[in-house]
CSV table of C-alpha atoms in Angstrom, one decimal:
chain,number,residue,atom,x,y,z
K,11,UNK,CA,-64.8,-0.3,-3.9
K,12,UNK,CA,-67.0,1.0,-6.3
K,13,UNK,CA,-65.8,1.0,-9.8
K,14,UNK,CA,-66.2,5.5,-9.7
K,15,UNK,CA,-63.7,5.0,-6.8
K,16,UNK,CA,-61.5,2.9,-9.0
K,17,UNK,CA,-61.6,5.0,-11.7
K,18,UNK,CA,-60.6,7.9,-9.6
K,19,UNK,CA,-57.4,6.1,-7.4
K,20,UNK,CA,-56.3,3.9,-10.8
K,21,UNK,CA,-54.3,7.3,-12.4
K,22,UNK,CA,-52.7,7.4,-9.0
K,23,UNK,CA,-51.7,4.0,-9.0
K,24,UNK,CA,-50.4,4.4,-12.6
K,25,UNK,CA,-48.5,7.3,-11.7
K,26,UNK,CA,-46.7,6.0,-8.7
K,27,UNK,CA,-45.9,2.8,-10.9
K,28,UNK,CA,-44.2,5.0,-13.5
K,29,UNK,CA,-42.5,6.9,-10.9
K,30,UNK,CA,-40.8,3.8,-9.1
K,31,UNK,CA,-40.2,2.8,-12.9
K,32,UNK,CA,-38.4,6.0,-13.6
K,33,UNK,CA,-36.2,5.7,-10.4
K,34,UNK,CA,-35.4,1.7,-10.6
K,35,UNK,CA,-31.4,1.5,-10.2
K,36,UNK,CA,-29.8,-2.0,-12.0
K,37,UNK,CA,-28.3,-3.2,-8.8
K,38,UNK,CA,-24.6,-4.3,-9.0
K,39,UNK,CA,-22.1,-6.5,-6.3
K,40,UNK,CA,-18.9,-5.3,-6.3
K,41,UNK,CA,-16.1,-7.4,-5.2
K,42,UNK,CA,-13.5,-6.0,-3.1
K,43,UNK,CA,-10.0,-8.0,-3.0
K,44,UNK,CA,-9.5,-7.3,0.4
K,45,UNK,CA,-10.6,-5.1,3.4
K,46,UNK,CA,-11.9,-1.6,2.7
K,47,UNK,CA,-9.3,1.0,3.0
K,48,UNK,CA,-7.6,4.0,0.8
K,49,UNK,CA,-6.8,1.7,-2.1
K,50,UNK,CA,-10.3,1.2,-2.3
K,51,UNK,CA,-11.7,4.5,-2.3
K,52,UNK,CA,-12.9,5.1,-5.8
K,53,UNK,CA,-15.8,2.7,-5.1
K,54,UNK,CA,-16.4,4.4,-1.9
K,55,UNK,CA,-16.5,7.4,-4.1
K,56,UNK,CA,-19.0,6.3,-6.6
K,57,UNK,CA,-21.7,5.8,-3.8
K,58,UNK,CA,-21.0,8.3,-1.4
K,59,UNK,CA,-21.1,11.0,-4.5
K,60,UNK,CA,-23.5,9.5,-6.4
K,61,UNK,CA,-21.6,8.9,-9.4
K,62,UNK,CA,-22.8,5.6,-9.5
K,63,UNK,CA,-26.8,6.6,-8.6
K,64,UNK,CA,-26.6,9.1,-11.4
K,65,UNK,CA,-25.5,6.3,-13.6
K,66,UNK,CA,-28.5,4.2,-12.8
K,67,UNK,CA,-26.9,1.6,-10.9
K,68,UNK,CA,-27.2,0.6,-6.9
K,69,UNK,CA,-24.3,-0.8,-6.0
K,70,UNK,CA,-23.7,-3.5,-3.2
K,71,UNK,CA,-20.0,-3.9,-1.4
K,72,UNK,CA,-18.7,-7.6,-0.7
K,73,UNK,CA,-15.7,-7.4,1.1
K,74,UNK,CA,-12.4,-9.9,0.5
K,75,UNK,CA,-9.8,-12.0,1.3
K,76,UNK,CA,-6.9,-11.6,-1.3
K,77,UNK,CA,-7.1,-11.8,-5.3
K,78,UNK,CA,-7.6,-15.3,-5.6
K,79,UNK,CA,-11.1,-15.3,-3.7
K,80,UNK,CA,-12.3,-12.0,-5.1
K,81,UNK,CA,-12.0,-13.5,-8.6
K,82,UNK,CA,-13.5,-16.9,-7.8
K,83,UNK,CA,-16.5,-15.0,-6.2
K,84,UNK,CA,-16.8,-13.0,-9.9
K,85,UNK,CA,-16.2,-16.3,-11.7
K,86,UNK,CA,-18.7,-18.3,-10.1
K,87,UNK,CA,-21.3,-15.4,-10.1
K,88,UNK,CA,-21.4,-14.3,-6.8
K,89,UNK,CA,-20.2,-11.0,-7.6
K,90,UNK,CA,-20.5,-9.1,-11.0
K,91,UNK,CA,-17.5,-7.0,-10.9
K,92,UNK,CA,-15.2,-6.3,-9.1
K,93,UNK,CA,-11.3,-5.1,-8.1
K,94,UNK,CA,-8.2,-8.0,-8.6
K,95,UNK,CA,-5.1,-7.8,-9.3
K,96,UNK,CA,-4.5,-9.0,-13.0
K,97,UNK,CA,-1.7,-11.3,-12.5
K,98,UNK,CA,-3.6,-13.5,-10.6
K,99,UNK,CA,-6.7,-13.5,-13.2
K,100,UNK,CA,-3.6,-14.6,-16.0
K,101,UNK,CA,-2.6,-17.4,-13.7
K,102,UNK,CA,-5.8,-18.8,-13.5
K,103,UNK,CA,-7.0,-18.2,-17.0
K,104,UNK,CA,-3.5,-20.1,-18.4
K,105,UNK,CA,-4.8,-23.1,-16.6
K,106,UNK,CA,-8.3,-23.8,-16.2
K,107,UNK,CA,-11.0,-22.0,-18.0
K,108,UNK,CA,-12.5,-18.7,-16.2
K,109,UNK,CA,-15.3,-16.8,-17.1
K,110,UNK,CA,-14.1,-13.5,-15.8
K,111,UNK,CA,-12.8,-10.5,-17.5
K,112,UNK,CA,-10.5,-8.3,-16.9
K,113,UNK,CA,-12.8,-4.7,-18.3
K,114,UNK,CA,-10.1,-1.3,-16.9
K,115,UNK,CA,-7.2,-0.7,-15.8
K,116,UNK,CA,-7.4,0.6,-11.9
K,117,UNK,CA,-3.2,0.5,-10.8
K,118,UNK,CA,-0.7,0.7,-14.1
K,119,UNK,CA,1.8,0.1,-12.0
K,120,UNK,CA,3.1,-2.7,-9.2
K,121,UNK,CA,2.8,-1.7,-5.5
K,122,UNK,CA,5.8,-3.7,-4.1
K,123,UNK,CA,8.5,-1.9,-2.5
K,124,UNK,CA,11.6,-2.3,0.1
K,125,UNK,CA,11.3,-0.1,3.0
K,126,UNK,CA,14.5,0.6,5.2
K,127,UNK,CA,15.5,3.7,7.1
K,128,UNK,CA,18.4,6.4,6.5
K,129,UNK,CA,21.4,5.5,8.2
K,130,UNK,CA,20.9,1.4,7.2
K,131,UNK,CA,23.2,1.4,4.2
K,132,UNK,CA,20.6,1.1,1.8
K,133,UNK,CA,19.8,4.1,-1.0
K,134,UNK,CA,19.7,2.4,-3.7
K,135,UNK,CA,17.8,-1.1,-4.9
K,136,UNK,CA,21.2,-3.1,-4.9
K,137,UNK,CA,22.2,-1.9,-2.0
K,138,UNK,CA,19.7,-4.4,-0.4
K,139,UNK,CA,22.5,-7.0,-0.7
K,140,UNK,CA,23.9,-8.5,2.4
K,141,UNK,CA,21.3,-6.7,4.3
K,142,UNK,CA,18.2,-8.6,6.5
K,143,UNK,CA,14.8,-8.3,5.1
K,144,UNK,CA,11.3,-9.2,7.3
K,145,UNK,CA,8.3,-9.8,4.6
K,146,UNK,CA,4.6,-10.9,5.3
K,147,UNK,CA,4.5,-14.9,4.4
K,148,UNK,CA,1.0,-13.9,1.8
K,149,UNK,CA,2.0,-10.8,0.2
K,150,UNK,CA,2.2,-11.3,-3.2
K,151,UNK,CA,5.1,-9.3,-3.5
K,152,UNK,CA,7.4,-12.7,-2.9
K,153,UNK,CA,6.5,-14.2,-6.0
K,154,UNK,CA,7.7,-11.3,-7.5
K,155,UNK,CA,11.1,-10.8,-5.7
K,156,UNK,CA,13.2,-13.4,-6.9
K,157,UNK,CA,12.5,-11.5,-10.6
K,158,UNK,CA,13.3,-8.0,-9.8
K,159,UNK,CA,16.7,-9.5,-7.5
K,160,UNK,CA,17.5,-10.5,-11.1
K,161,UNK,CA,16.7,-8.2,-12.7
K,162,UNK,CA,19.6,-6.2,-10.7
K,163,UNK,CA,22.1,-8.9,-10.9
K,164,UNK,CA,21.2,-10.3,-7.5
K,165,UNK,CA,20.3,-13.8,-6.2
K,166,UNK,CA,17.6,-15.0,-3.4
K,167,UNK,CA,20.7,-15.7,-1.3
K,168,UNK,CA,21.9,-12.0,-1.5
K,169,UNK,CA,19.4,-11.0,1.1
K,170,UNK,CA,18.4,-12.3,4.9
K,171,UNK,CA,14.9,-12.8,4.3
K,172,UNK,CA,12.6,-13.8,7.0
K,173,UNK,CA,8.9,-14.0,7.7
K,174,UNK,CA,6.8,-11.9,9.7
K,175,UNK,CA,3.1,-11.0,10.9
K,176,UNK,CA,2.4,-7.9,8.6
K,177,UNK,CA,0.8,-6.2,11.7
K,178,UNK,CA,5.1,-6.7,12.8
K,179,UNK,CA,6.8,-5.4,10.0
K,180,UNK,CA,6.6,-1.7,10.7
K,181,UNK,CA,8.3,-2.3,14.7
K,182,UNK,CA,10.9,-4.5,13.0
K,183,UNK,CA,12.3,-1.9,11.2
K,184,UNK,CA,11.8,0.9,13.9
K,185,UNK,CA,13.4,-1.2,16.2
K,186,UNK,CA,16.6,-2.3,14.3
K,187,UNK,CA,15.5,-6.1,14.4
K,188,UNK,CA,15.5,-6.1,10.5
K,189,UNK,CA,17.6,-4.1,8.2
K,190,UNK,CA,14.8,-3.6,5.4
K,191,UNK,CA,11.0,-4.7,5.1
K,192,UNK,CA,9.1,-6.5,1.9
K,193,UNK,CA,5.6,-4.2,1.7
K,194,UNK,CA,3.2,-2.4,-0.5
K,195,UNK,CA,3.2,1.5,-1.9
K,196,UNK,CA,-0.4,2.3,-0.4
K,197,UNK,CA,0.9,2.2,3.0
K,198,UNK,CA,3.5,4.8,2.5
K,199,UNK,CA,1.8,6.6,5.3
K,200,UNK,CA,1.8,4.1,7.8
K,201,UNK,CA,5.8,3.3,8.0
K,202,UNK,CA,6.4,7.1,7.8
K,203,UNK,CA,4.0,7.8,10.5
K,204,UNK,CA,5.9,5.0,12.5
K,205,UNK,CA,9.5,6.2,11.6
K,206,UNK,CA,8.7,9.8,12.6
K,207,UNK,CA,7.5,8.6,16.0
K,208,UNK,CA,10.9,6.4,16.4
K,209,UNK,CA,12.8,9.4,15.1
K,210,UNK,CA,13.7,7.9,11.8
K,211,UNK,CA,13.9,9.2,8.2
K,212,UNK,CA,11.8,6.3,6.5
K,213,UNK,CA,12.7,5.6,2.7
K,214,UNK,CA,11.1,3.6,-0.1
K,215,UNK,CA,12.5,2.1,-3.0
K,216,UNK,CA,9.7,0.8,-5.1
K,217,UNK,CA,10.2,-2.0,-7.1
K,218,UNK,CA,8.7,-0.5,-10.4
K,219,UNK,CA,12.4,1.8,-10.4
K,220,UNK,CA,13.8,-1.3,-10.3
K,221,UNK,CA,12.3,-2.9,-13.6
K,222,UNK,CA,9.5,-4.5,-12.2
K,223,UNK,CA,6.9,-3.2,-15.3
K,224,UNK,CA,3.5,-4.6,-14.9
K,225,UNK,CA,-0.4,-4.0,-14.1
K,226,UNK,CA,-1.6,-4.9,-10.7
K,227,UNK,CA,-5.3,-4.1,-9.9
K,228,UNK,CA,-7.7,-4.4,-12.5
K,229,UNK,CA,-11.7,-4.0,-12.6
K,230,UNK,CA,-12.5,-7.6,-13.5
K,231,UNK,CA,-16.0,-8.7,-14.8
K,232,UNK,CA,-18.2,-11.8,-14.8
K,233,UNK,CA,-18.6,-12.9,-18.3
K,234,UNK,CA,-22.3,-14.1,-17.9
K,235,UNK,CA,-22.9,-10.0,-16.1
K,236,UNK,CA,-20.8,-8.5,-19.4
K,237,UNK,CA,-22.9,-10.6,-21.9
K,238,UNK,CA,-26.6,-10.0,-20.4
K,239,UNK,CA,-25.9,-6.4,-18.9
K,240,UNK,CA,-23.5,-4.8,-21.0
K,241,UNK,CA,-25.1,-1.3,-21.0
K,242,UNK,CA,-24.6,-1.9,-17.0
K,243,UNK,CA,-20.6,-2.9,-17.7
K,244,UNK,CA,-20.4,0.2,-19.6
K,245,UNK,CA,-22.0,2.8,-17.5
K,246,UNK,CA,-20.6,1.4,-14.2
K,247,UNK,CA,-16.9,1.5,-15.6
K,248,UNK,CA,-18.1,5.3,-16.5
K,249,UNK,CA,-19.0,6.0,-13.1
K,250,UNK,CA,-16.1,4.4,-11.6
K,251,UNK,CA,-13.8,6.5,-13.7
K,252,UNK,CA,-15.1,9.0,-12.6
K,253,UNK,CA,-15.0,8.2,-9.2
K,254,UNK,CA,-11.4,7.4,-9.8
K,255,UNK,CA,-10.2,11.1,-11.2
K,256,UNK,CA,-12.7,12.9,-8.5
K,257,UNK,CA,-10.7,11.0,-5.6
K,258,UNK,CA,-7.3,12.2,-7.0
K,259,UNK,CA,-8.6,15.8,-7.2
K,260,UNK,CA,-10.1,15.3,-4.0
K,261,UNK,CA,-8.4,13.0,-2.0
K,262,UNK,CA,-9.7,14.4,1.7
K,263,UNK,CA,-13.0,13.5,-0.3
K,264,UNK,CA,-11.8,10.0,-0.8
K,265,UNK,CA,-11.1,9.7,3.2
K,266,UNK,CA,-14.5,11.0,3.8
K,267,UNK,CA,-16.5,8.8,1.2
K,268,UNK,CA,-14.8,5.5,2.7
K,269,UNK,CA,-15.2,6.9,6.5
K,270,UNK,CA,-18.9,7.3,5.7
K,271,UNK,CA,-19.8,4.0,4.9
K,272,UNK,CA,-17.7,2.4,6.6
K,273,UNK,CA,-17.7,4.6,9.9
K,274,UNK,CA,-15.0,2.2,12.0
K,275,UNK,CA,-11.9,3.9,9.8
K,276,UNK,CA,-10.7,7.2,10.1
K,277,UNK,CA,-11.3,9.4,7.5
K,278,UNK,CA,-7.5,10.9,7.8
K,279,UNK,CA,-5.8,7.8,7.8
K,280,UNK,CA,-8.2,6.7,4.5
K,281,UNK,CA,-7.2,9.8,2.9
K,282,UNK,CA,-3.7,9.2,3.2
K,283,UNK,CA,-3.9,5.8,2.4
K,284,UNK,CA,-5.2,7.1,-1.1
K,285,UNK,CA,-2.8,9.2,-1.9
K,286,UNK,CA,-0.1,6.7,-1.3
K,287,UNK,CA,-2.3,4.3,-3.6
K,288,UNK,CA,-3.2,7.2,-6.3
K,289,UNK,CA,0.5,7.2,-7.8
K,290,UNK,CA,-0.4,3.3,-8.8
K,291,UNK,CA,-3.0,5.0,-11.2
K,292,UNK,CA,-1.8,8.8,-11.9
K,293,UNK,CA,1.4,8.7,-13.2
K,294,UNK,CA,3.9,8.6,-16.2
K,295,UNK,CA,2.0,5.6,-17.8
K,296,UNK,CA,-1.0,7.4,-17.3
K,297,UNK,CA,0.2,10.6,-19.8
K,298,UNK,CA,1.2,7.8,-22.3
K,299,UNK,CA,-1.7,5.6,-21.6
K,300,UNK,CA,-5.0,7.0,-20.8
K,301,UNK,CA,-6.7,5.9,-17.6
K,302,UNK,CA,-8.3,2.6,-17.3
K,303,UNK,CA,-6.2,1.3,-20.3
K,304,UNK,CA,-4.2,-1.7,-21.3
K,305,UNK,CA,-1.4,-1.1,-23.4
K,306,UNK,CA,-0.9,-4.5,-25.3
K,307,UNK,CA,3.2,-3.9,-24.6
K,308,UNK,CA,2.3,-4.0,-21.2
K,309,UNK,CA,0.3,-6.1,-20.9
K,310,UNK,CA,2.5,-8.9,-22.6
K,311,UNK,CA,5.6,-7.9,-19.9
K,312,UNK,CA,3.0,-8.6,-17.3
K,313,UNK,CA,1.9,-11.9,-18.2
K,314,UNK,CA,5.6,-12.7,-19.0
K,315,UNK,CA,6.0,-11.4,-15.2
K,316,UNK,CA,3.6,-13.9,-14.1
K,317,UNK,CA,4.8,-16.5,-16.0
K,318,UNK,CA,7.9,-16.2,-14.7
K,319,UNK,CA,6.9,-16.2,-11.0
K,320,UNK,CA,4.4,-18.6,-11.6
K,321,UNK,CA,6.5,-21.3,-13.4
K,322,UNK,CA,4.4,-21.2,-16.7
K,323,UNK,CA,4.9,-21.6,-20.2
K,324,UNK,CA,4.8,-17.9,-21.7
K,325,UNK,CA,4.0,-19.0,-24.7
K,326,UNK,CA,0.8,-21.2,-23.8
K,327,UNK,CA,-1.4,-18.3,-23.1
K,328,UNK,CA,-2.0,-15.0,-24.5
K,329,UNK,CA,-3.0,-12.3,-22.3
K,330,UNK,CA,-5.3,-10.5,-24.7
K,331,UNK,CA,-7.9,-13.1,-23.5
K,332,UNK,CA,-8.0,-12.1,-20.6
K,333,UNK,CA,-8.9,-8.3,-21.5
K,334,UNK,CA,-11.9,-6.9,-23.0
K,335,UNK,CA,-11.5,-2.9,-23.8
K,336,UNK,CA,-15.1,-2.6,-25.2
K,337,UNK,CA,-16.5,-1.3,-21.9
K,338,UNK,CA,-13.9,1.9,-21.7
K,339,UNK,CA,-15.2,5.0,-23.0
K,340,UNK,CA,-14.3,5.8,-26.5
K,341,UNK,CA,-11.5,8.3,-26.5
């Protein structure tokens, strides 16, 4: 090449440097705590509406097996950031030392819940005494269950309660076989969808009416990501907010978003998954307690929650240590 034909290509090359430059995206891996679904929409969201794009950042989906693994993975580095239930971070943290963080709020609320259908003799939470009761052997919810049985002036012995494949719990209860089942509030949908095709009224008494007061899922942070990237942290919990109101305004959206990258689910069934897992978020709390929030009242009762379940000294960890509100939008 001749150094006139240099000179005339090199403002080209320069150019199309600065463009790639311009449109470089901080890439991001995003740890789900289990499979994708409704509950997981506002992620889904981000991408498929470019909420996240427009914020600068690419991100990349790892799927998961339960809270425990999902927060290991953002521990150890694997993932920056990701969705856990906040309990589970507490445990771990009052322990052994984990360099994770929880960052936002995603569910103010608990999704456990006893399901049972009209005509069972159960309408209210205490009316679950005496009664038989089929729960999945890893839901979290057990842990929980011996506290919010006392909290209503009832014992483990007051209920029948047996274990069951998850996939199972729906036909127990359809069938007769089991007077109540143990399972979570974004899967509303599914039982009632499987009572009306039995020709049952289904009802749900979530555990939350009951006194059980506590934060579930949580966007929780790598603290080596948070510390080298924060201008990432911060505009990725902005575009996740986002994400999050956008799917409660537009929850067929939601369906759509999830559907579209992950074409195997149906975009209906997503949808209504989300709306049974948007009350988690959008609620009471919410109008007290912005979105994406921890109340430090709160966030005491759920640590004392999980100390409880957990057999742990309440008072050997504080759960502010745990929580870092730097990254939320000023209000």
């Amino acid at each position: 090449m001749t150094k006139r034909n240099f000179g005339a290509i090199l403002p080209v090359l320069f150019a199309a440097g600065a463009a790639n430059m311009a449109t470089a995206q901080d890439v991001v891996n995003y740890q789900l705590d289990w499979l994708p679904g409704g509950d997981k929409s506002p992620i889904y969201i981000c991408i498929h509406e470019g909420f996240c794009a427009d914020a600068g950042i690419e991100v990349n989906i790892v799927p998961g097996r339960g809270s425990t693994e999902a927060i290991t993975k953002i521990a150890t580095g694997t993932s920056d950031i990701g969705s856990a239930d906040i309990g589970a971070l507490m445990a771990a943290a009052a322990s052994e030392d984990v360099p994770a963080t929880a960052i936002m709020s995603i569910f103010n609320t608990g999704p456990h819940a006893f399901y049972t259908l009209a005509g069972n003799g159960i309408e209210s939470f205490t009316d679950i005494e005496g009664h038989s009761v089929a729960t999945s052997p890893f839901t979290s919810s057990n842990v929980y269950l011996p506290l919010v049985l006392a909290d209503n002036g009832l014992t483990e012995d007051a209920i029948d309660l047996t274990n069951a494949d998850p996939g199972a719990l729906g036909p127990l209860l359809m069938t007769g076989r089991t007077d109540a089942i143990i399972a979570w509030l974004t899967n509303v949908s599914i039982f009632e969808a499987q009572a009306a095709e039995a020709g049952e009224e289904l009802i749900v008494l979530p555990w939350s009416d009951a006194g059980l007061e506590l934060y579930s899922a949580a966007l929780i942070a790598n603290d080596t990501f948070l510390a080298e990237r924060p201008d990432v942290a911060r505009r990725f919990v902005a575009a996740f907010t986002q994400s999050l109101e956008f799917a409660n305004e537009n929850p067929a959206a939601a369906g759509m978003a999830v559907a579209a990258i992950v074409p195997e689910l149906d975009a209906e069934m997503v949808e209504a998954a989300w709306v049974d897992s948007s009350v988690l978020a959008f609620n009471e709390i919410t109008e007290t307690f912005p979105l994406g929030t921890f109340d430090a009242d709160r966030l005491m009762e759920t640590w004392a929650r999980v100390a409880a379940a957990q057999d742990l000294d309440p008072a050997a960890f504080d759960p502010e240590t745990v929580v870092d509100r730097s990254f939320l939008a000023a209000e």
